[in-house]
Amino acid sequence: MILVLKPGAPREQVDELISRIKSMGLDVHISVGVDTTIVGLVGDTTKLDRLHFSSYDIVQNVLKVTEPFKQANRMFHPDDTVIDVSGRKIGEGHFVVISGPCSVESEEQIVSIAKELKRIGASFLRGGAYKPRTSPYSFQGLGLEGLEFLKIARAETGLPIVSEIMSTDLLDKFVEDVDIIQVGARNMQNFVLLRELGRTNKPVLLKRGLSATLEEWLMSAEYILNEGNNKVILCERGIRTFETYTRNTLDLSAVPAVKKLSHLPVIVDPSHGTGKSWMVGTMSKAALVSGADGVIIEVHNDPKHALSDGEQSITPSEYASIIPKLKKLAEIEEKELEVCP
Ligand code: PEP
Ligand code: MN
């Protein structure tokens, strides 16, 4: 349930209203916009209706939120959420490019790719140290050593790092080492992990599950938000459909849909979304135009010999041909491309 307050509502009356709501055993989520202040009620509001607030002169309107996601709902927070990560902004009017290999393979590999990306232009460096592979016999990632190599690459280039967490036992390590913690598609409904991440203050890149509906995806975001961490970035990475030509079906229509439903930033992963390196440039451009707040792209110095996802990885020179096009499109869409240099 949402209470829309009258403009200029006196502070004491707002405080009185809030304590009344809290006395009902509910949590309060306040969003102060340019014109209106919105008070979101979090908890079981099924027995409440507008009559409960009719004696409050400052309440202009009472709205029922019918969707099960509340804090992720745009009704709760009409303005776009903007997340600042090491001085780079994600959301509203900014477009980030997160790039790097699927897996960190060696210090030399990640540092040299990071340097290339920095030279060409990137916002963040991605690299998996823990890999959720379909086969237990496939390369599983370098683990802690991989995280160390990522930190070296960050120190050498200044690019903040994004890496995937697979379980709660490494939470403290990830909070300390990584700038954005990625939750992979396979863990989108690992509710224990989501809750724990919600108790941190780290930005979380939450990938859409392989066959998750938008509502299920937003409910996963809700788990993180409900613990107090409001730094959630959604990532559309393709879903499982009957089509087998592409690895997944990149659901670009999810971008405007989720941006309508939610205030959270949405980025797109054209690499996992298609599974084909030659589609990555086109779908990155389409992602920008669809309203996404960024892309996450797999780039490898030697895709043919990559230890994971080589088929969908582009080379640095292919990457270099995409960035200027994104810059032009960003101008048309009135977005700031958050890449250095
Ligand atoms: C990845 O980013 O390398 C990855 C495993 O992604 P997803 O969880 O989307 O499959
Ligand atoms: Mn990958």
mmCIF file of C-alpha atoms and ligand atoms in Angstrom:
data_model
loop_
_atom_site.group_PDB
_atom_site.id
_atom_site.type_symbol
_atom_site.label_atom_id
_atom_site.label_comp_id
_atom_site.label_asym_id
_atom_site.label_seq_id
_atom_site.Cartn_x
_atom_site.Cartn_y
_atom_site.Cartn_z
ATOM 1 C CA MET A 1 0.000 0.000 0.000
ATOM 2 C CA ILE A 2 1.134 3.515 -0.822
ATOM 3 C CA LEU A 3 0.199 6.839 0.718
ATOM 4 C CA VAL A 4 0.757 9.835 -1.511
ATOM 5 C CA LEU A 5 1.249 12.905 0.678
ATOM 6 C CA LYS A 6 0.096 16.417 -0.097
ATOM 7 C CA PRO A 7 2.918 18.723 -1.226
ATOM 8 C CA GLY A 8 4.486 20.560 1.704
ATOM 9 C CA ALA A 9 3.102 18.215 4.369
ATOM 10 C CA PRO A 10 4.460 19.411 7.753
ATOM 11 C CA ARG A 11 7.259 17.233 9.134
ATOM 12 C CA GLU A 12 5.572 16.645 12.554
ATOM 13 C CA GLN A 13 2.435 15.342 10.883
ATOM 14 C CA VAL A 14 4.483 13.072 8.634
ATOM 15 C CA ASP A 15 6.329 11.717 11.700
ATOM 16 C CA GLU A 16 3.035 11.105 13.472
ATOM 17 C CA LEU A 17 1.729 9.202 10.462
ATOM 18 C CA ILE A 18 4.887 7.102 10.301
ATOM 19 C CA SER A 19 4.697 6.128 13.972
ATOM 20 C CA ARG A 20 1.049 5.174 13.494
ATOM 21 C CA ILE A 21 2.028 2.885 10.592
ATOM 22 C CA LYS A 22 4.887 1.361 12.573
ATOM 23 C CA SER A 23 2.553 0.724 15.503
ATOM 24 C CA MET A 24 0.562 -1.501 13.118
ATOM 25 C CA GLY A 25 3.661 -3.699 12.781
ATOM 26 C CA LEU A 26 4.501 -2.430 9.307
ATOM 27 C CA ASP A 27 7.710 -1.036 7.880
ATOM 28 C CA VAL A 28 7.822 2.314 6.158
ATOM 29 C CA HIS A 29 9.617 3.174 2.971
ATOM 30 C CA ILE A 30 9.721 6.889 2.140
ATOM 31 C CA SER A 31 10.499 8.287 -1.262
ATOM 32 C CA VAL A 32 10.817 12.049 -1.526
ATOM 33 C CA GLY A 33 10.340 13.109 -5.124
ATOM 34 C CA VAL A 34 10.449 16.535 -6.736
ATOM 35 C CA ASP A 35 6.687 17.067 -6.439
ATOM 36 C CA THR A 36 5.410 14.417 -4.089
ATOM 37 C CA THR A 37 6.408 12.387 -1.078
ATOM 38 C CA ILE A 38 5.392 8.771 -1.144
ATOM 39 C CA VAL A 39 5.085 6.589 1.919
ATOM 40 C CA GLY A 40 5.271 2.891 1.104
ATOM 41 C CA LEU A 41 3.880 0.425 3.631
ATOM 42 C CA VAL A 42 5.782 -2.838 3.748
ATOM 43 C CA GLY A 43 4.303 -5.903 5.386
ATOM 44 C CA ASP A 44 0.882 -7.483 5.484
ATOM 45 C CA THR A 45 -1.467 -4.704 4.420
ATOM 46 C CA THR A 46 -4.312 -6.956 3.282
ATOM 47 C CA LYS A 47 -6.644 -5.768 6.054
ATOM 48 C CA LEU A 48 -5.943 -2.072 5.524
ATOM 49 C CA ASP A 49 -7.931 0.292 3.367
ATOM 50 C CA ARG A 50 -8.103 4.039 2.753
ATOM 51 C CA LEU A 51 -10.411 4.545 5.754
ATOM 52 C CA HIS A 52 -7.510 3.814 8.090
ATOM 53 C CA PHE A 53 -5.914 7.042 6.925
ATOM 54 C CA SER A 54 -8.979 9.238 6.382
ATOM 55 C CA SER A 55 -8.244 11.270 9.513
ATOM 56 C CA TYR A 56 -4.833 12.307 8.167
ATOM 57 C CA ASP A 57 -5.194 15.544 6.319
ATOM 58 C CA ILE A 58 -1.718 15.239 4.792
ATOM 59 C CA VAL A 59 -2.634 12.046 2.913
ATOM 60 C CA GLN A 60 -3.710 12.962 -0.595
ATOM 61 C CA ASN A 61 -4.216 9.483 -1.970
ATOM 62 C CA VAL A 62 -4.133 5.853 -0.855
ATOM 63 C CA LEU A 63 -3.128 3.269 -3.454
ATOM 64 C CA LYS A 64 -3.089 -0.494 -3.208
ATOM 65 C CA VAL A 65 -0.034 -2.102 -4.783
ATOM 66 C CA THR A 66 -1.371 -5.209 -6.417
ATOM 67 C CA GLU A 67 2.010 -6.619 -7.490
ATOM 68 C CA PRO A 68 3.749 -8.868 -4.943
ATOM 69 C CA PHE A 69 6.997 -6.909 -5.262
ATOM 70 C CA LYS A 70 6.742 -3.760 -3.216
ATOM 71 C CA GLN A 71 10.137 -2.143 -2.666
ATOM 72 C CA ALA A 72 11.211 -2.944 -6.223
ATOM 73 C CA ASN A 73 7.970 -1.398 -7.476
ATOM 74 C CA ARG A 74 8.072 1.917 -9.283
ATOM 75 C CA MET A 75 4.986 2.965 -7.332
ATOM 76 C CA PHE A 76 7.142 2.912 -4.188
ATOM 77 C CA HIS A 77 9.905 4.929 -5.786
ATOM 78 C CA PRO A 78 8.769 6.840 -8.883
ATOM 79 C CA ASP A 79 12.255 8.166 -9.697
ATOM 80 C CA ASP A 80 14.870 5.862 -11.239
ATOM 81 C CA THR A 81 17.359 4.463 -8.756
ATOM 82 C CA VAL A 82 20.904 5.578 -9.544
ATOM 83 C CA ILE A 83 23.730 3.543 -8.041
ATOM 84 C CA ASP A 84 27.148 5.071 -7.646
ATOM 85 C CA VAL A 85 29.976 2.556 -7.810
ATOM 86 C CA SER A 86 33.451 4.038 -7.411
ATOM 87 C CA GLY A 87 32.310 7.267 -9.041
ATOM 88 C CA ARG A 88 30.554 5.579 -11.953
ATOM 89 C CA LYS A 89 26.817 5.991 -12.077
ATOM 90 C CA ILE A 90 24.419 3.179 -13.004
ATOM 91 C CA GLY A 91 20.841 4.144 -13.868
ATOM 92 C CA GLU A 92 18.914 7.120 -15.246
ATOM 93 C CA GLY A 93 20.738 8.819 -18.077
ATOM 94 C CA HIS A 94 23.961 6.827 -17.671
ATOM 95 C CA PHE A 95 25.034 3.848 -19.764
ATOM 96 C CA VAL A 96 27.737 1.542 -18.431
ATOM 97 C CA VAL A 97 29.805 -1.002 -20.306
ATOM 98 C CA ILE A 98 31.007 -3.924 -18.194
ATOM 99 C CA SER A 99 33.471 -6.033 -20.131
ATOM 100 C CA GLY A 100 36.014 -8.784 -19.683
ATOM 101 C CA PRO A 101 36.437 -12.522 -20.032
ATOM 102 C CA CYS A 102 33.918 -15.100 -18.906
ATOM 103 C CA SER A 103 36.587 -16.626 -16.641
ATOM 104 C CA VAL A 104 39.770 -15.284 -15.159
ATOM 105 C CA GLU A 105 42.365 -17.716 -16.551
ATOM 106 C CA SER A 106 45.691 -16.276 -15.396
ATOM 107 C CA GLU A 107 47.142 -13.040 -14.078
ATOM 108 C CA GLU A 108 48.672 -12.273 -17.446
ATOM 109 C CA GLN A 109 45.355 -12.901 -19.254
ATOM 110 C CA ILE A 110 43.157 -10.720 -17.037
ATOM 111 C CA VAL A 111 45.685 -7.893 -16.725
ATOM 112 C CA SER A 112 46.332 -7.714 -20.451
ATOM 113 C CA ILE A 113 42.613 -7.788 -21.340
ATOM 114 C CA ALA A 114 41.891 -5.170 -18.663
ATOM 115 C CA LYS A 115 44.551 -2.876 -20.117
ATOM 116 C CA GLU A 116 43.108 -3.237 -23.618
ATOM 117 C CA LEU A 117 39.602 -2.528 -22.356
ATOM 118 C CA LYS A 118 40.772 0.491 -20.421
ATOM 119 C CA ARG A 119 42.499 1.833 -23.524
ATOM 120 C CA ILE A 120 39.415 1.285 -25.712
ATOM 121 C CA GLY A 121 36.905 2.412 -23.078
ATOM 122 C CA ALA A 122 35.062 0.490 -20.363
ATOM 123 C CA SER A 123 33.240 1.236 -17.132
ATOM 124 C CA PHE A 124 33.921 -1.993 -15.224
ATOM 125 C CA LEU A 125 35.979 -5.143 -15.635
ATOM 126 C CA ARG A 126 34.144 -8.463 -15.417
ATOM 127 C CA GLY A 127 35.749 -11.854 -14.785
ATOM 128 C CA GLY A 128 34.508 -15.065 -13.219
ATOM 129 C CA ALA A 129 36.625 -16.624 -10.476
ATOM 130 C CA TYR A 130 33.908 -19.105 -9.493
ATOM 131 C CA LYS A 131 32.087 -20.545 -12.477
ATOM 132 C CA PRO A 132 28.684 -22.261 -12.429
ATOM 133 C CA ARG A 133 29.339 -24.849 -15.158
ATOM 134 C CA THR A 134 26.772 -27.311 -16.473
ATOM 135 C CA SER A 135 29.359 -30.097 -16.324
ATOM 136 C CA PRO A 136 31.401 -30.817 -13.194
ATOM 137 C CA TYR A 137 34.263 -31.785 -15.546
ATOM 138 C CA SER A 138 34.441 -28.323 -17.146
ATOM 139 C CA PHE A 139 36.762 -25.585 -15.884
ATOM 140 C CA GLN A 140 35.326 -24.367 -12.583
ATOM 141 C CA GLY A 141 37.305 -21.135 -12.264
ATOM 142 C CA LEU A 142 40.494 -20.242 -10.393
ATOM 143 C CA GLY A 143 38.655 -19.468 -7.166
ATOM 144 C CA LEU A 144 40.461 -17.258 -4.660
ATOM 145 C CA GLU A 145 43.481 -16.974 -6.930
ATOM 146 C CA GLY A 146 41.166 -15.623 -9.642
ATOM 147 C CA LEU A 147 39.908 -12.931 -7.262
ATOM 148 C CA GLU A 148 43.512 -11.957 -6.501
ATOM 149 C CA PHE A 149 44.266 -11.634 -10.228
ATOM 150 C CA LEU A 150 41.174 -9.467 -10.679
ATOM 151 C CA LYS A 151 42.387 -7.196 -7.893
ATOM 152 C CA ILE A 152 45.755 -6.872 -9.613
ATOM 153 C CA ALA A 153 43.970 -5.961 -12.874
ATOM 154 C CA ARG A 154 41.938 -3.356 -10.994
ATOM 155 C CA ALA A 155 45.065 -1.890 -9.411
ATOM 156 C CA GLU A 156 46.784 -1.693 -12.803
ATOM 157 C CA THR A 157 43.882 -0.111 -14.672
ATOM 158 C CA GLY A 158 41.612 1.567 -12.138
ATOM 159 C CA LEU A 159 38.647 -0.397 -13.515
ATOM 160 C CA PRO A 160 36.299 -1.512 -10.713
ATOM 161 C CA ILE A 161 35.580 -5.250 -10.791
ATOM 162 C CA VAL A 162 32.461 -7.397 -11.149
ATOM 163 C CA SER A 163 32.552 -11.087 -10.253
ATOM 164 C CA GLU A 164 30.059 -13.852 -9.525
ATOM 165 C CA ILE A 165 29.425 -15.245 -6.067
ATOM 166 C CA MET A 166 28.129 -18.807 -5.842
ATOM 167 C CA SER A 167 27.548 -19.357 -2.138
ATOM 168 C CA THR A 168 27.305 -17.535 1.157
ATOM 169 C CA ASP A 169 30.552 -18.917 2.603
ATOM 170 C CA LEU A 170 32.560 -16.434 0.524
ATOM 171 C CA LEU A 171 30.340 -13.453 1.212
ATOM 172 C CA ASP A 172 32.815 -11.526 3.388
ATOM 173 C CA LYS A 173 35.581 -12.107 0.868
ATOM 174 C CA PHE A 174 33.440 -10.831 -2.007
ATOM 175 C CA VAL A 175 32.265 -7.810 -0.015
ATOM 176 C CA GLU A 176 35.872 -6.910 0.658
ATOM 177 C CA ASP A 177 37.347 -7.625 -2.765
ATOM 178 C CA VAL A 178 34.739 -6.937 -5.410
ATOM 179 C CA ASP A 179 33.014 -3.693 -6.436
ATOM 180 C CA ILE A 180 29.825 -5.275 -7.781
ATOM 181 C CA ILE A 181 28.797 -8.783 -6.746
ATOM 182 C CA GLN A 182 27.164 -10.753 -9.552
ATOM 183 C CA VAL A 183 24.437 -13.294 -8.821
ATOM 184 C CA GLY A 184 24.266 -15.664 -11.764
ATOM 185 C CA ALA A 185 21.123 -16.842 -13.517
ATOM 186 C CA ARG A 186 21.340 -20.215 -11.772
ATOM 187 C CA ASN A 187 21.327 -18.585 -8.356
ATOM 188 C CA MET A 188 18.558 -16.079 -8.993
ATOM 189 C CA GLN A 189 16.319 -17.980 -6.620
ATOM 190 C CA ASN A 190 18.978 -18.885 -4.058
ATOM 191 C CA PHE A 191 17.008 -17.037 -1.409
ATOM 192 C CA VAL A 192 19.533 -17.663 1.363
ATOM 193 C CA LEU A 193 22.243 -16.032 -0.749
ATOM 194 C CA LEU A 194 19.949 -13.141 -1.722
ATOM 195 C CA ARG A 195 19.040 -12.450 1.906
ATOM 196 C CA GLU A 196 22.682 -12.432 2.937
ATOM 197 C CA LEU A 197 23.543 -10.036 0.116
ATOM 198 C CA GLY A 198 20.671 -7.863 1.276
ATOM 199 C CA ARG A 199 22.418 -7.462 4.624
ATOM 200 C CA THR A 200 25.482 -5.972 2.944
ATOM 201 C CA ASN A 201 25.882 -2.571 1.375
ATOM 202 C CA LYS A 202 27.431 -3.873 -1.861
ATOM 203 C CA PRO A 203 25.909 -3.319 -5.290
ATOM 204 C CA VAL A 204 24.441 -6.594 -6.557
ATOM 205 C CA LEU A 205 24.080 -7.462 -10.242
ATOM 206 C CA LEU A 206 21.107 -9.818 -10.263
ATOM 207 C CA LYS A 207 20.835 -11.869 -13.420
ATOM 208 C CA ARG A 208 17.465 -13.107 -14.619
ATOM 209 C CA GLY A 209 16.967 -16.832 -14.074
ATOM 210 C CA LEU A 210 17.015 -19.160 -17.069
ATOM 211 C CA SER A 211 13.250 -19.434 -17.115
ATOM 212 C CA ALA A 212 12.194 -16.733 -14.710
ATOM 213 C CA THR A 213 9.205 -14.506 -15.334
ATOM 214 C CA LEU A 214 9.648 -10.785 -14.761
ATOM 215 C CA GLU A 215 7.661 -11.114 -11.561
ATOM 216 C CA GLU A 216 9.873 -13.915 -10.226
ATOM 217 C CA TRP A 217 12.954 -11.879 -11.095
ATOM 218 C CA LEU A 218 11.621 -8.807 -9.303
ATOM 219 C CA MET A 219 10.657 -10.936 -6.301
ATOM 220 C CA SER A 220 14.293 -12.029 -6.100
ATOM 221 C CA ALA A 221 15.327 -8.374 -6.116
ATOM 222 C CA GLU A 222 12.768 -7.869 -3.359
ATOM 223 C CA TYR A 223 14.634 -10.360 -1.146
ATOM 224 C CA ILE A 224 17.750 -8.163 -1.338
ATOM 225 C CA LEU A 225 15.900 -4.869 -0.945
ATOM 226 C CA ASN A 226 13.875 -6.149 1.985
ATOM 227 C CA GLU A 227 17.044 -6.701 4.016
ATOM 228 C CA GLY A 228 18.040 -3.078 3.518
ATOM 229 C CA ASN A 229 20.369 -3.162 0.519
ATOM 230 C CA ASN A 230 18.884 -0.927 -2.170
ATOM 231 C CA LYS A 231 21.798 -1.303 -4.603
ATOM 232 C CA VAL A 232 20.296 -3.835 -6.964
ATOM 233 C CA ILE A 233 21.055 -3.849 -10.694
ATOM 234 C CA LEU A 234 18.958 -6.194 -12.816
ATOM 235 C CA CYS A 235 20.517 -8.025 -15.768
ATOM 236 C CA GLU A 236 18.583 -9.543 -18.662
ATOM 237 C CA ARG A 237 20.739 -12.414 -19.983
ATOM 238 C CA GLY A 238 18.338 -14.355 -22.176
ATOM 239 C CA ILE A 239 15.793 -16.982 -21.281
ATOM 240 C CA ARG A 240 15.173 -20.586 -22.286
ATOM 241 C CA THR A 241 12.640 -20.869 -25.120
ATOM 242 C CA PHE A 242 11.913 -23.459 -27.836
ATOM 243 C CA GLU A 243 14.444 -21.745 -30.107
ATOM 244 C CA THR A 244 17.803 -23.467 -30.259
ATOM 245 C CA TYR A 245 19.617 -21.389 -32.879
ATOM 246 C CA THR A 246 20.790 -18.986 -30.209
ATOM 247 C CA ARG A 247 22.022 -20.186 -26.801
ATOM 248 C CA ASN A 248 19.167 -18.303 -25.129
ATOM 249 C CA THR A 249 16.481 -15.935 -26.349
ATOM 250 C CA LEU A 250 17.543 -12.427 -25.419
ATOM 251 C CA ASP A 251 14.348 -10.844 -24.146
ATOM 252 C CA LEU A 252 14.916 -7.198 -24.945
ATOM 253 C CA SER A 253 11.240 -6.463 -24.404
ATOM 254 C CA ALA A 254 11.949 -7.202 -20.740
ATOM 255 C CA VAL A 255 13.908 -3.943 -20.567
ATOM 256 C CA PRO A 256 11.061 -1.458 -21.124
ATOM 257 C CA ALA A 257 8.713 -3.765 -19.214
ATOM 258 C CA VAL A 258 10.907 -3.940 -16.116
ATOM 259 C CA LYS A 259 11.683 -0.249 -16.284
ATOM 260 C CA LYS A 260 7.963 0.442 -16.243
ATOM 261 C CA LEU A 261 7.380 -1.909 -13.320
ATOM 262 C CA SER A 262 10.466 -1.013 -11.317
ATOM 263 C CA HIS A 263 12.832 1.852 -10.527
ATOM 264 C CA LEU A 264 15.909 -0.398 -10.520
ATOM 265 C CA PRO A 265 18.584 -0.090 -13.226
ATOM 266 C CA VAL A 266 18.515 -2.776 -15.918
ATOM 267 C CA ILE A 267 21.486 -3.918 -17.946
ATOM 268 C CA VAL A 268 21.687 -6.449 -20.773
ATOM 269 C CA ASP A 269 24.066 -9.363 -21.372
ATOM 270 C CA PRO A 270 24.149 -9.921 -25.146
ATOM 271 C CA SER A 271 26.897 -12.568 -24.783
ATOM 272 C CA HIS A 272 24.916 -15.130 -22.771
ATOM 273 C CA GLY A 273 21.719 -13.835 -24.350
ATOM 274 C CA THR A 274 22.763 -15.026 -27.805
ATOM 275 C CA GLY A 275 25.767 -17.332 -27.328
ATOM 276 C CA LYS A 276 27.193 -15.985 -30.596
ATOM 277 C CA SER A 277 30.024 -13.477 -30.685
ATOM 278 C CA TRP A 278 28.911 -12.051 -34.037
ATOM 279 C CA MET A 279 25.571 -10.975 -32.554
ATOM 280 C CA VAL A 280 27.044 -9.179 -29.568
ATOM 281 C CA GLY A 281 27.604 -5.800 -31.261
ATOM 282 C CA THR A 282 24.137 -5.640 -32.803
ATOM 283 C CA MET A 283 22.383 -6.677 -29.615
ATOM 284 C CA SER A 284 24.448 -4.248 -27.536
ATOM 285 C CA LYS A 285 23.236 -1.418 -29.733
ATOM 286 C CA ALA A 286 19.676 -2.734 -29.513
ATOM 287 C CA ALA A 287 20.021 -2.920 -25.727
ATOM 288 C CA LEU A 288 20.967 0.732 -25.522
ATOM 289 C CA VAL A 289 18.040 1.775 -27.691
ATOM 290 C CA SER A 290 15.636 -0.449 -25.737
ATOM 291 C CA GLY A 291 16.312 1.723 -22.699
ATOM 292 C CA ALA A 292 18.865 -0.398 -20.853
ATOM 293 C CA ASP A 293 21.266 1.262 -18.446
ATOM 294 C CA GLY A 294 24.240 -0.722 -19.664
ATOM 295 C CA VAL A 295 25.621 -3.929 -21.122
ATOM 296 C CA ILE A 296 27.869 -6.680 -19.832
ATOM 297 C CA ILE A 297 29.998 -8.132 -22.623
ATOM 298 C CA GLU A 298 32.406 -11.070 -22.687
ATOM 299 C CA VAL A 299 35.739 -10.105 -24.255
ATOM 300 C CA HIS A 300 38.635 -12.545 -24.618
ATOM 301 C CA ASN A 301 42.098 -12.091 -26.124
ATOM 302 C CA ASP A 302 41.919 -15.566 -27.720
ATOM 303 C CA PRO A 303 38.278 -16.698 -27.864
ATOM 304 C CA LYS A 304 39.098 -19.988 -29.652
ATOM 305 C CA HIS A 305 41.123 -21.137 -26.651
ATOM 306 C CA ALA A 306 38.985 -19.597 -23.903
ATOM 307 C CA LEU A 307 38.380 -21.927 -20.951
ATOM 308 C CA SER A 308 34.691 -20.973 -20.975
ATOM 309 C CA ASP A 309 32.223 -19.305 -23.348
ATOM 310 C CA GLY A 310 34.690 -18.726 -26.200
ATOM 311 C CA GLU A 311 31.960 -18.911 -28.840
ATOM 312 C CA GLN A 312 30.204 -15.880 -27.472
ATOM 313 C CA SER A 313 33.337 -13.896 -26.595
ATOM 314 C CA ILE A 314 34.464 -11.057 -28.815
ATOM 315 C CA THR A 315 38.064 -9.944 -29.317
ATOM 316 C CA PRO A 316 39.359 -6.575 -28.103
ATOM 317 C CA SER A 317 39.412 -5.320 -31.699
ATOM 318 C CA GLU A 318 35.767 -6.291 -32.199
ATOM 319 C CA TYR A 319 35.026 -4.561 -28.914
ATOM 320 C CA ALA A 320 36.840 -1.478 -30.178
ATOM 321 C CA SER A 321 34.453 -1.276 -33.136
ATOM 322 C CA ILE A 322 31.374 -1.395 -30.875
ATOM 323 C CA ILE A 323 32.263 1.366 -28.412
ATOM 324 C CA PRO A 324 32.148 4.325 -30.865
ATOM 325 C CA LYS A 325 28.749 3.107 -32.117
ATOM 326 C CA LEU A 326 27.427 2.957 -28.566
ATOM 327 C CA LYS A 327 28.771 6.468 -28.058
ATOM 328 C CA LYS A 328 26.796 7.752 -31.053
ATOM 329 C CA LEU A 329 23.626 5.972 -29.983
ATOM 330 C CA ALA A 330 24.025 7.224 -26.422
ATOM 331 C CA GLU A 331 24.063 10.752 -27.782
ATOM 332 C CA ILE A 332 20.823 10.168 -29.679
ATOM 333 C CA GLU A 333 19.214 8.605 -26.605
ATOM 334 C CA GLU A 334 20.555 11.424 -24.418
ATOM 335 C CA LYS A 335 22.567 9.111 -22.215
ATOM 336 C CA GLU A 336 26.034 9.502 -20.833
ATOM 337 C CA LEU A 337 28.327 6.646 -21.829
ATOM 338 C CA GLU A 338 30.189 5.990 -18.577
ATOM 339 C CA VAL A 339 33.420 4.755 -20.055
ATOM 340 C CA CYS A 340 36.965 5.817 -19.524
ATOM 341 C CA PRO A 341 39.037 7.197 -21.122
HETATM 342 C C1 PEP B 1 28.583 -15.400 -16.680
HETATM 343 O O1 PEP B 1 28.351 -14.186 -16.563
HETATM 344 O O2 PEP B 1 29.670 -15.833 -17.086
HETATM 345 C C2 PEP B 1 27.492 -16.354 -16.392
HETATM 346 C C3 PEP B 1 27.738 -17.577 -15.985
HETATM 347 O O3 PEP B 1 26.282 -15.809 -16.618
HETATM 348 P P1 PEP B 1 24.795 -16.422 -16.411
HETATM 349 O O4 PEP B 1 24.630 -16.584 -14.933
HETATM 350 O O5 PEP B 1 23.923 -15.355 -16.991
HETATM 351 O O6 PEP B 1 24.710 -17.713 -17.169
HETATM 352 MN MN MN B 2 30.158 -16.733 -19.380
#
